[in-house]
Coordinates of C-alpha atoms in Angstrom, one line a residue:
X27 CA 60.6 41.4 8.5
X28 CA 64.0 39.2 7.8
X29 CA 65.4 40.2 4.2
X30 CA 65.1 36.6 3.8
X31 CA 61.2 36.6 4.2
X32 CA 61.1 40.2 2.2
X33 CA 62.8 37.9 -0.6
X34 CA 60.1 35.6 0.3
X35 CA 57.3 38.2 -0.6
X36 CA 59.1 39.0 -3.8
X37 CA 59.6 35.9 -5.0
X38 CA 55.7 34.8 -4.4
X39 CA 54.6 38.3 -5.9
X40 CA 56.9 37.6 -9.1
X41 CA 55.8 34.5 -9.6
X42 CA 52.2 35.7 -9.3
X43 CA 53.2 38.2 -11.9
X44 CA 53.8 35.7 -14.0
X45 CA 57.5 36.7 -14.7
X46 CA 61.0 37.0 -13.0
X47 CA 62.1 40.2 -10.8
X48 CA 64.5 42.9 -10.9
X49 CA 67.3 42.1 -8.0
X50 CA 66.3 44.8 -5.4
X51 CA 69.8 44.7 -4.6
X52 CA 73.4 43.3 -6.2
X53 CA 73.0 39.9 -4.4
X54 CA 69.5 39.1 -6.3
X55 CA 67.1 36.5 -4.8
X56 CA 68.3 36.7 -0.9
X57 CA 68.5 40.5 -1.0
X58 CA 71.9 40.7 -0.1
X59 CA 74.7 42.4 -1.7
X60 CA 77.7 40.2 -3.3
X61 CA 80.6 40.5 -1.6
X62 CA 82.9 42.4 -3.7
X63 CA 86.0 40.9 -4.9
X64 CA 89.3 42.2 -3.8
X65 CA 87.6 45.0 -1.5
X66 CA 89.8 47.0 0.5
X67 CA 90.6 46.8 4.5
X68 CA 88.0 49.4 6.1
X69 CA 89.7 52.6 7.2
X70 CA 87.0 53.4 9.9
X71 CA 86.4 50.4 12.5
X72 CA 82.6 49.3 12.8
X73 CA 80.7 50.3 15.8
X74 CA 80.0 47.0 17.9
X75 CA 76.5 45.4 16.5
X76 CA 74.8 45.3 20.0
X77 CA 71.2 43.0 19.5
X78 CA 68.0 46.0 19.6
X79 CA 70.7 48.7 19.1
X80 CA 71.1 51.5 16.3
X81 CA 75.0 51.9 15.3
X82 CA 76.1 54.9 14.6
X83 CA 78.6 56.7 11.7
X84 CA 79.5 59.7 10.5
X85 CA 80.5 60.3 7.1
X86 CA 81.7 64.2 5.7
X87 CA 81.3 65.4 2.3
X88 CA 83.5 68.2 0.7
X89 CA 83.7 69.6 -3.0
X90 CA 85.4 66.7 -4.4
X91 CA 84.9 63.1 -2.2
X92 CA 84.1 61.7 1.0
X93 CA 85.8 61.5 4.6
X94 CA 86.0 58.8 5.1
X95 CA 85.7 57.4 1.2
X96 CA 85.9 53.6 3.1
X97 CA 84.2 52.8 6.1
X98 CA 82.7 49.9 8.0
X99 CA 79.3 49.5 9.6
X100 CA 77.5 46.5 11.2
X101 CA 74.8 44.9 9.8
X102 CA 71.3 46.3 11.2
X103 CA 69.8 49.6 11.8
X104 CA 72.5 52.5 11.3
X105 CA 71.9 56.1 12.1
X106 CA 74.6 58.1 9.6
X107 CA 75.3 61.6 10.7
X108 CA 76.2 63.1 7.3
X109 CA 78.0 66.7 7.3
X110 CA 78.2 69.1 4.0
X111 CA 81.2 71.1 4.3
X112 CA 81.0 71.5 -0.1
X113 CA 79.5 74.5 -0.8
X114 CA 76.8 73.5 -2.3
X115 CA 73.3 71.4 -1.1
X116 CA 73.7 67.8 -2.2
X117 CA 72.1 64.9 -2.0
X118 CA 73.9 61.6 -0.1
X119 CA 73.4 57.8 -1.5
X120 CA 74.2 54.3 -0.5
X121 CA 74.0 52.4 -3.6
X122 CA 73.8 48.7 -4.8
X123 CA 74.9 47.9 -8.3
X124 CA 72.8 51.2 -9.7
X125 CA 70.0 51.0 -7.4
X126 CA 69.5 53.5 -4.5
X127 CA 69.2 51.8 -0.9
X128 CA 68.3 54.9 1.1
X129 CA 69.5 58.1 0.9
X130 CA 69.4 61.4 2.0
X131 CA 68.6 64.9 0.3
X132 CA 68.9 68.3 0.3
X133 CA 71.7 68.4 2.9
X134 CA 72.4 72.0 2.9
X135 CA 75.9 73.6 3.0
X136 CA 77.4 73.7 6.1
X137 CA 74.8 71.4 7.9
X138 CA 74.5 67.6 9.5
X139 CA 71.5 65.5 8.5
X140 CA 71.2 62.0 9.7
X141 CA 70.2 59.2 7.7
X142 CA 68.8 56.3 9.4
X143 CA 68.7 52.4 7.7
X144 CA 68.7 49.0 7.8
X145 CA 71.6 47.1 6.5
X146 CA 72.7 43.5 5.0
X147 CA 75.8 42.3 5.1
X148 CA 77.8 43.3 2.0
X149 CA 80.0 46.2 0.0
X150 CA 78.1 48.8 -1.3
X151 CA 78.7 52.2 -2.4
X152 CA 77.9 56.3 -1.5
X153 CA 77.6 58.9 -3.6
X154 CA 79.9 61.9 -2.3
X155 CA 78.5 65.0 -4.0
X156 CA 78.9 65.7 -7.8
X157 CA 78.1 62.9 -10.3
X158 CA 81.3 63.4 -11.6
X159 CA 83.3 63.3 -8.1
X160 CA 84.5 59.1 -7.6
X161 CA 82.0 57.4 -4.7
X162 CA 83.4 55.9 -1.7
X163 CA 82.8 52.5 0.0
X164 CA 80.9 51.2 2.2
X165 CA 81.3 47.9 3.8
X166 CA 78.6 46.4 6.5
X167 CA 80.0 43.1 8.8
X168 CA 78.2 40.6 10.8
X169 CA 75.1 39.0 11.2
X170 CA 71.4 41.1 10.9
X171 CA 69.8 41.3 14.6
X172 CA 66.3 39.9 15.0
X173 CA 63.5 41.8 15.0
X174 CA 59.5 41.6 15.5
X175 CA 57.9 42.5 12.0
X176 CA 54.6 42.2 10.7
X177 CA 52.6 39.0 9.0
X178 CA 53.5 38.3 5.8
X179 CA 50.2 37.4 4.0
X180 CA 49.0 41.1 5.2
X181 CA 51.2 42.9 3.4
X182 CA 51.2 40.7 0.1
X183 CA 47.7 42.6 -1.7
X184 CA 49.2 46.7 -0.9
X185 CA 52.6 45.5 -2.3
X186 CA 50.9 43.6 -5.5
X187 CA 48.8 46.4 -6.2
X188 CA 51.3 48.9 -5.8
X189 CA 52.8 47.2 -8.6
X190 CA 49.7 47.9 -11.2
X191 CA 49.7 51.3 -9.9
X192 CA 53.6 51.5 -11.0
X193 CA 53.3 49.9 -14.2
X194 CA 50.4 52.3 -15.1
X195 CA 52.2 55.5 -14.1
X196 CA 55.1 54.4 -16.1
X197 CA 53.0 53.6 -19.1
X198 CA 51.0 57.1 -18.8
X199 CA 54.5 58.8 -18.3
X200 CA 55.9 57.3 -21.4
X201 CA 53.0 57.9 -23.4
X202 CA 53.3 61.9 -21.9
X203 CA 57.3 61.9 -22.7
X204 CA 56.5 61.1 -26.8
X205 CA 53.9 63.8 -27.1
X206 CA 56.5 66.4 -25.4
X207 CA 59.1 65.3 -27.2
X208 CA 57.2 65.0 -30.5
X209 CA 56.5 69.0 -30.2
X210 CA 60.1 69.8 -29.3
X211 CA 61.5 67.8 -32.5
X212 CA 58.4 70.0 -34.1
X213 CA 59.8 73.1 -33.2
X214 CA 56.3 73.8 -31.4
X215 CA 57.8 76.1 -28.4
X216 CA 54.2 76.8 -26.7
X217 CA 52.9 73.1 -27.5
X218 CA 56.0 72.0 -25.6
X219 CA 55.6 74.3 -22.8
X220 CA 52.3 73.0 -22.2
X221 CA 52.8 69.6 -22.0
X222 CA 56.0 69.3 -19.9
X223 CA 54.4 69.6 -16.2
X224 CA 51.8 66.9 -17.2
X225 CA 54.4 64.8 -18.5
X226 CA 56.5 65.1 -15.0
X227 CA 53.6 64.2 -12.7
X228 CA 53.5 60.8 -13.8
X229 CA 57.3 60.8 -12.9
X230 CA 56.7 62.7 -9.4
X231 CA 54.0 60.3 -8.4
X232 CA 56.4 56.9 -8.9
X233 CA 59.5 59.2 -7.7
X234 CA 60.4 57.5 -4.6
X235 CA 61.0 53.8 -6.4
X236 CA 61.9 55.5 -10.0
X237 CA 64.6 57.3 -8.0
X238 CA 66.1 54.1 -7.1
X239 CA 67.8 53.4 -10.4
X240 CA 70.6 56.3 -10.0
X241 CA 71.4 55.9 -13.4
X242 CA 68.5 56.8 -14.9
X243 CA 67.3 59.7 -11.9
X244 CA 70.0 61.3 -12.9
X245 CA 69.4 61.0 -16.5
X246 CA 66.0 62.0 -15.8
X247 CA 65.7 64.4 -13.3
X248 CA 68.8 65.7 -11.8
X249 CA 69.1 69.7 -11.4
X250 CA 72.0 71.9 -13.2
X251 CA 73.0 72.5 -9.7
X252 CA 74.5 68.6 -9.3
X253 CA 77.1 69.2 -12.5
X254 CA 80.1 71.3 -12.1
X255 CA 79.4 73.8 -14.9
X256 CA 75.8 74.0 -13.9
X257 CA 73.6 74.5 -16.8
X258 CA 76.7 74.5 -18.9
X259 CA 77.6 71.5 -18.2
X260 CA 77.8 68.6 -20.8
X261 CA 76.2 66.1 -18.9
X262 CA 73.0 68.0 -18.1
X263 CA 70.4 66.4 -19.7
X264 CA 66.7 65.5 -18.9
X265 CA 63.4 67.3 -18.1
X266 CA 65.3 69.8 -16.1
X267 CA 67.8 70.6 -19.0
X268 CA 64.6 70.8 -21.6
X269 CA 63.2 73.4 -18.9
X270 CA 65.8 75.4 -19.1
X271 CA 65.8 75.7 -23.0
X272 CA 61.6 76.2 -23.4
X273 CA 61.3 78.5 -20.3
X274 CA 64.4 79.8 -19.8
X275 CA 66.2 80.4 -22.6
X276 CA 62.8 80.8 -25.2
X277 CA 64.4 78.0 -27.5
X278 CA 63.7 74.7 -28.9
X279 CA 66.4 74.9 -31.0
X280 CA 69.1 71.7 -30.1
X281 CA 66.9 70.1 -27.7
X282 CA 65.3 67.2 -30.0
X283 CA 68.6 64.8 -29.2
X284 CA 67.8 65.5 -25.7
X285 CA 63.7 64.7 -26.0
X286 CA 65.1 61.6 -27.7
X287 CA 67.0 60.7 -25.0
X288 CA 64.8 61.5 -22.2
X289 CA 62.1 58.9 -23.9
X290 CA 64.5 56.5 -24.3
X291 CA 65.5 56.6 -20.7
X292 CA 62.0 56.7 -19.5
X293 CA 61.1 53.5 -21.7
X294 CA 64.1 52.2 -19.6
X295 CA 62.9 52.8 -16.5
X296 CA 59.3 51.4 -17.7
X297 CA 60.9 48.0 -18.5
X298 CA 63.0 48.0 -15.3
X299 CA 59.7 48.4 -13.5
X300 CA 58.5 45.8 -15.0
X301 CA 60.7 43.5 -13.1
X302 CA 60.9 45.3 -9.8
X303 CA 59.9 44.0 -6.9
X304 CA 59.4 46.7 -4.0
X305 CA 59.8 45.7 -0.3
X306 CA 56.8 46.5 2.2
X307 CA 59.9 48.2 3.9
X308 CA 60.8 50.9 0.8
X309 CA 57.4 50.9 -0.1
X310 CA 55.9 52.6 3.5
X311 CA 58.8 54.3 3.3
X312 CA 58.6 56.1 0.1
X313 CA 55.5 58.0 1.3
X314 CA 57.3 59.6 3.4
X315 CA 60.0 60.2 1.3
X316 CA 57.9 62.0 -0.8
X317 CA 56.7 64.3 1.4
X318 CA 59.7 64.9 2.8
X319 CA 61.5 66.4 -0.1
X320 CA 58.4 68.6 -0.5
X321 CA 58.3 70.5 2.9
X322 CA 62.3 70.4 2.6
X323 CA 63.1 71.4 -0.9
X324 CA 59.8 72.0 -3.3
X325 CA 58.1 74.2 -1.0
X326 CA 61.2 76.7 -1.4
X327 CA 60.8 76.4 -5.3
X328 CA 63.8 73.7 -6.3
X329 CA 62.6 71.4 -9.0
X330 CA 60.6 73.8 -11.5
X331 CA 63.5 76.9 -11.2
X332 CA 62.6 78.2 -14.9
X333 CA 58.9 76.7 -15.0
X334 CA 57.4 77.6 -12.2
X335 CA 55.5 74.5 -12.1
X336 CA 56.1 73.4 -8.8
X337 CA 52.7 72.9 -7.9
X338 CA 52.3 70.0 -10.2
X339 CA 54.9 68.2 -8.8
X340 CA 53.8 68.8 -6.0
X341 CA 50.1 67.6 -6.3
X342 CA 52.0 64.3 -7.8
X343 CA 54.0 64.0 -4.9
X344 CA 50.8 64.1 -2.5
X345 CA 48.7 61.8 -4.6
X346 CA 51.8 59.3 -5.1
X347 CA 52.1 59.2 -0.8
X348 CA 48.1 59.1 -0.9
X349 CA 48.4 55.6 -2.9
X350 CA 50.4 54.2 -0.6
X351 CA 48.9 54.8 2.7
X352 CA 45.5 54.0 0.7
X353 CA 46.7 50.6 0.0
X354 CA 48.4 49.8 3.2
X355 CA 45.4 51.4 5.3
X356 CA 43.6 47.9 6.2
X357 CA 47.1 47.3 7.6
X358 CA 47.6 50.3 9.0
X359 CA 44.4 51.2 10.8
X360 CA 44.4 48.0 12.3
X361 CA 47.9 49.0 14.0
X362 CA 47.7 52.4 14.7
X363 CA 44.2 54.1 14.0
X364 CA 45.5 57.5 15.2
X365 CA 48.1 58.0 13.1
X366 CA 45.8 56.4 10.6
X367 CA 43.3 59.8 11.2
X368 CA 46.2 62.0 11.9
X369 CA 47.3 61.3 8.3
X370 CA 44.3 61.9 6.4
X371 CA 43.5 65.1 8.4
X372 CA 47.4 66.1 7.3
X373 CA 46.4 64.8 3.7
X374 CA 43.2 67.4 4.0
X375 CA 45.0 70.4 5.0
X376 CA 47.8 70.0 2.3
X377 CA 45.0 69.6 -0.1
X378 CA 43.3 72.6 0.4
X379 CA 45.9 74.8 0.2
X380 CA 47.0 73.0 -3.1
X381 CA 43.3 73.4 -3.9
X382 CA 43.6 77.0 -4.0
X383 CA 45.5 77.7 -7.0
X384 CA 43.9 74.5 -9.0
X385 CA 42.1 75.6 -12.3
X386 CA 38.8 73.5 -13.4
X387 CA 40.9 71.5 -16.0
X388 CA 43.0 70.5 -13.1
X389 CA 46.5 72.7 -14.1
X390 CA 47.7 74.7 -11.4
X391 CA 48.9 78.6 -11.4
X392 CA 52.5 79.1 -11.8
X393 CA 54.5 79.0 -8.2
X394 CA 55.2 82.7 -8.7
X395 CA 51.8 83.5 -7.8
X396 CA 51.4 81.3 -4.7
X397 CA 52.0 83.9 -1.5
X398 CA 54.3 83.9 1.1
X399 CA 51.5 83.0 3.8
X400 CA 50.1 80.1 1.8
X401 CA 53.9 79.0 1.1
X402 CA 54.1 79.1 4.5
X403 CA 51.1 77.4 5.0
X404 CA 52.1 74.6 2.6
X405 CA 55.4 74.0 4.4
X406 CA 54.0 73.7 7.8
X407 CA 51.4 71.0 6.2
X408 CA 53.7 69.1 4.5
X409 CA 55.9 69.0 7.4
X410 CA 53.5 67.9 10.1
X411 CA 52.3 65.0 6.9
X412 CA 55.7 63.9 6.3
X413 CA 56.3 63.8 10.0
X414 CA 53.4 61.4 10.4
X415 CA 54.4 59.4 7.1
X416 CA 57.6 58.6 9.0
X417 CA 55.7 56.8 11.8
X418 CA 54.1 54.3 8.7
X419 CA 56.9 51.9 9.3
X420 CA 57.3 51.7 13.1
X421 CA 53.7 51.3 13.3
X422 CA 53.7 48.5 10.5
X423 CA 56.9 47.2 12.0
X424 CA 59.1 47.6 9.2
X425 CA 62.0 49.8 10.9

């Protein structure tokens, strides 16, 4: 699909909605970044934009920036090799304004992952580790190719309803978030402790699209692992810093300004949601997103370190890729009806291993008591489902 008839979609489904749209990226109606005034001359030459081809960069990250911290791209499909030679796992971002076009996470120290996306014409910016360490530039030149995408009108009722289903996770997360952070500011330490994984699965389910306003992820959700004094760290705040102080440290002591703040945030995002208008494109491919950080970064216990709530956000993270493919599936099975089965039968098997360890009220033992063969289990599931997921927007012909 042309950005111009994604901007197309928007606009009808805005209207529809009865109210304007958040920009889905700095350049606002057509899609397209705004050029950026005064940007520097690109210290890496673009790769030639050859018609049905992917271009190719690569783009190194060490403790403190990027190498290059400018570079050039065509406009198009661009496969990014991206190498981690910091000592630590990050995460890598090309950003708009404050929203997230595509990214890639948990790149582990030491190794390459590559990052494939479509690009408009326009300056952007990447994220090159820390939040604290400056971003470099990115610039993208020429023209986008042509492409064969799908119809239009298709597509129109799974992105309109994945709207409702955004706006009502928000509202259920907010509500959540007050509770929690009404029995922090009560001193209530087991009260607390009980209602912080609930409150996250509304978050886990909407990650992929919450996660594109950077400013408030890493508000909300970022680990003590992406600040340079870790835990200590003044600018750790969120759900993962009130973790840390019910579940690891035994102490609700000092954490009300922080509950204040992550519901102020989270009513943030709410109202920013309001507005947003998701491409078919980052909408297909957000169920795989989700599943992808599961096999490559849940599975081995990162998100609920002092909790040990992982299955939760887990079981979000399924049910949030389950809404997706639910609402694209008249599409989808009309496309590709085998990798419409293969999904549901990957969907299955991750479910009944999750189902294991599910109580009747629907909470879920603590990750510690999970075994190594059903970890195991779980990874190779997710894996082989988030494998498929990635297949959602070749078959739907959104690549």
């Amino acid at each position: 699909m042309k950005q111009s008839q994604i901007g197309a979609v928007a606009a009808f489904l805005a209207i529809a909605a009865g109210g304007g749209y958040y920009a889905w990226q700095k350049g606002g109606d057509t899609g397209a970044p705004k050029p950026v005034a005064g940007a520097t001359a690109p210290a890496v030459q673009p790769a030639s934009a050859t018609p049905g081809k992917t271009a190719e960069a690569t783009v190194t990250v060490n403790a403190r920036a990027c190498d290059p911290e400018d570079m050039t791209v065509p406009a198009g499909k661009v496969t990014f090799s991206i190498v981690n030679k910091s000592t630590r796992a990050l995460e890598w971002e090309i950003l708009t304004g404050v929203m997230v076009v595509d990214e890639r996470e948990n790149i582990a120290p030491g190794f390459t992952q590559k990052l494939t996306t479509t690009l408009e014409p326009g300056d952007y910016e990447i994220t090159c580790g820390l939040l604290s360490n400056p971003k470099g530039k990115l610039h993208v030149t020429g023209t986008m190719p042509a492409s064969v995408k799908p119809k239009l009108v298709d597509l129109i009722g799974p992105m309109a309803e994945y709207k409702v289903y955004l706006g009502g996770e928000a509202a259920a997360l907010g509500e959540a978030t007050v509770k929690f952070a009404d029995a922090i500011k009560a001193g209530d330490l087991d009260a607390a402790r009980k209602l912080y994984a609930p409150a996250r699965v509304h978050y886990e389910s909407i990650k992929p699209i919450a996660e594109l306003f950077s400013d408030l992820d890493a508000a909300i959700d970022a680990n003590a692992a992406a600040y340079d004094k870790k835990e200590a760290d003044p600018g750790f705040g969120g759900f993962h810093r009130i973790e840390y102080g019910l579940f690891a440290q035994s102490n609700a002591a000092g954490l009300a300004p922080l509950a204040d703040k992550l519901s102020t945030d989270i009513a943030q995002l709410g109202e920013r949601l309001k507005t947003l208008t998701v491409p078919p494109d980052k909408m297909a491919a957000g169920a795989a997103s989700l599943i992808e950080q599961v096999a490559s970064s849940r599975i081995a216990g990162e998100g609920g370190r002092y909790s040990r709530t992982e299955l939760w956000d887990i079981q979000a993270n399924v049910d949030g890729a389950r809404k997706i493919v639910d609402l694209l599936r008249p599409v989808l099975a009309k496309a590709d009806g085998a990798l419409t089965n293969r999904i549901d039968a990957d969907f299955s098997a991750a479910g009944a291993i999750l189902a294991r360890y599910r109580a009747a009220d629907g909470s879920f033992a603590t990750y510690d008591k999970v075994s190594e063969d059903d970890r195991t289990a779980l990874q190779q599931a997710m894996a082989k489902l988030a494998g498929d997921l990635a297949g959602l927007s070749d078959a739907l012909g959104l690549a």
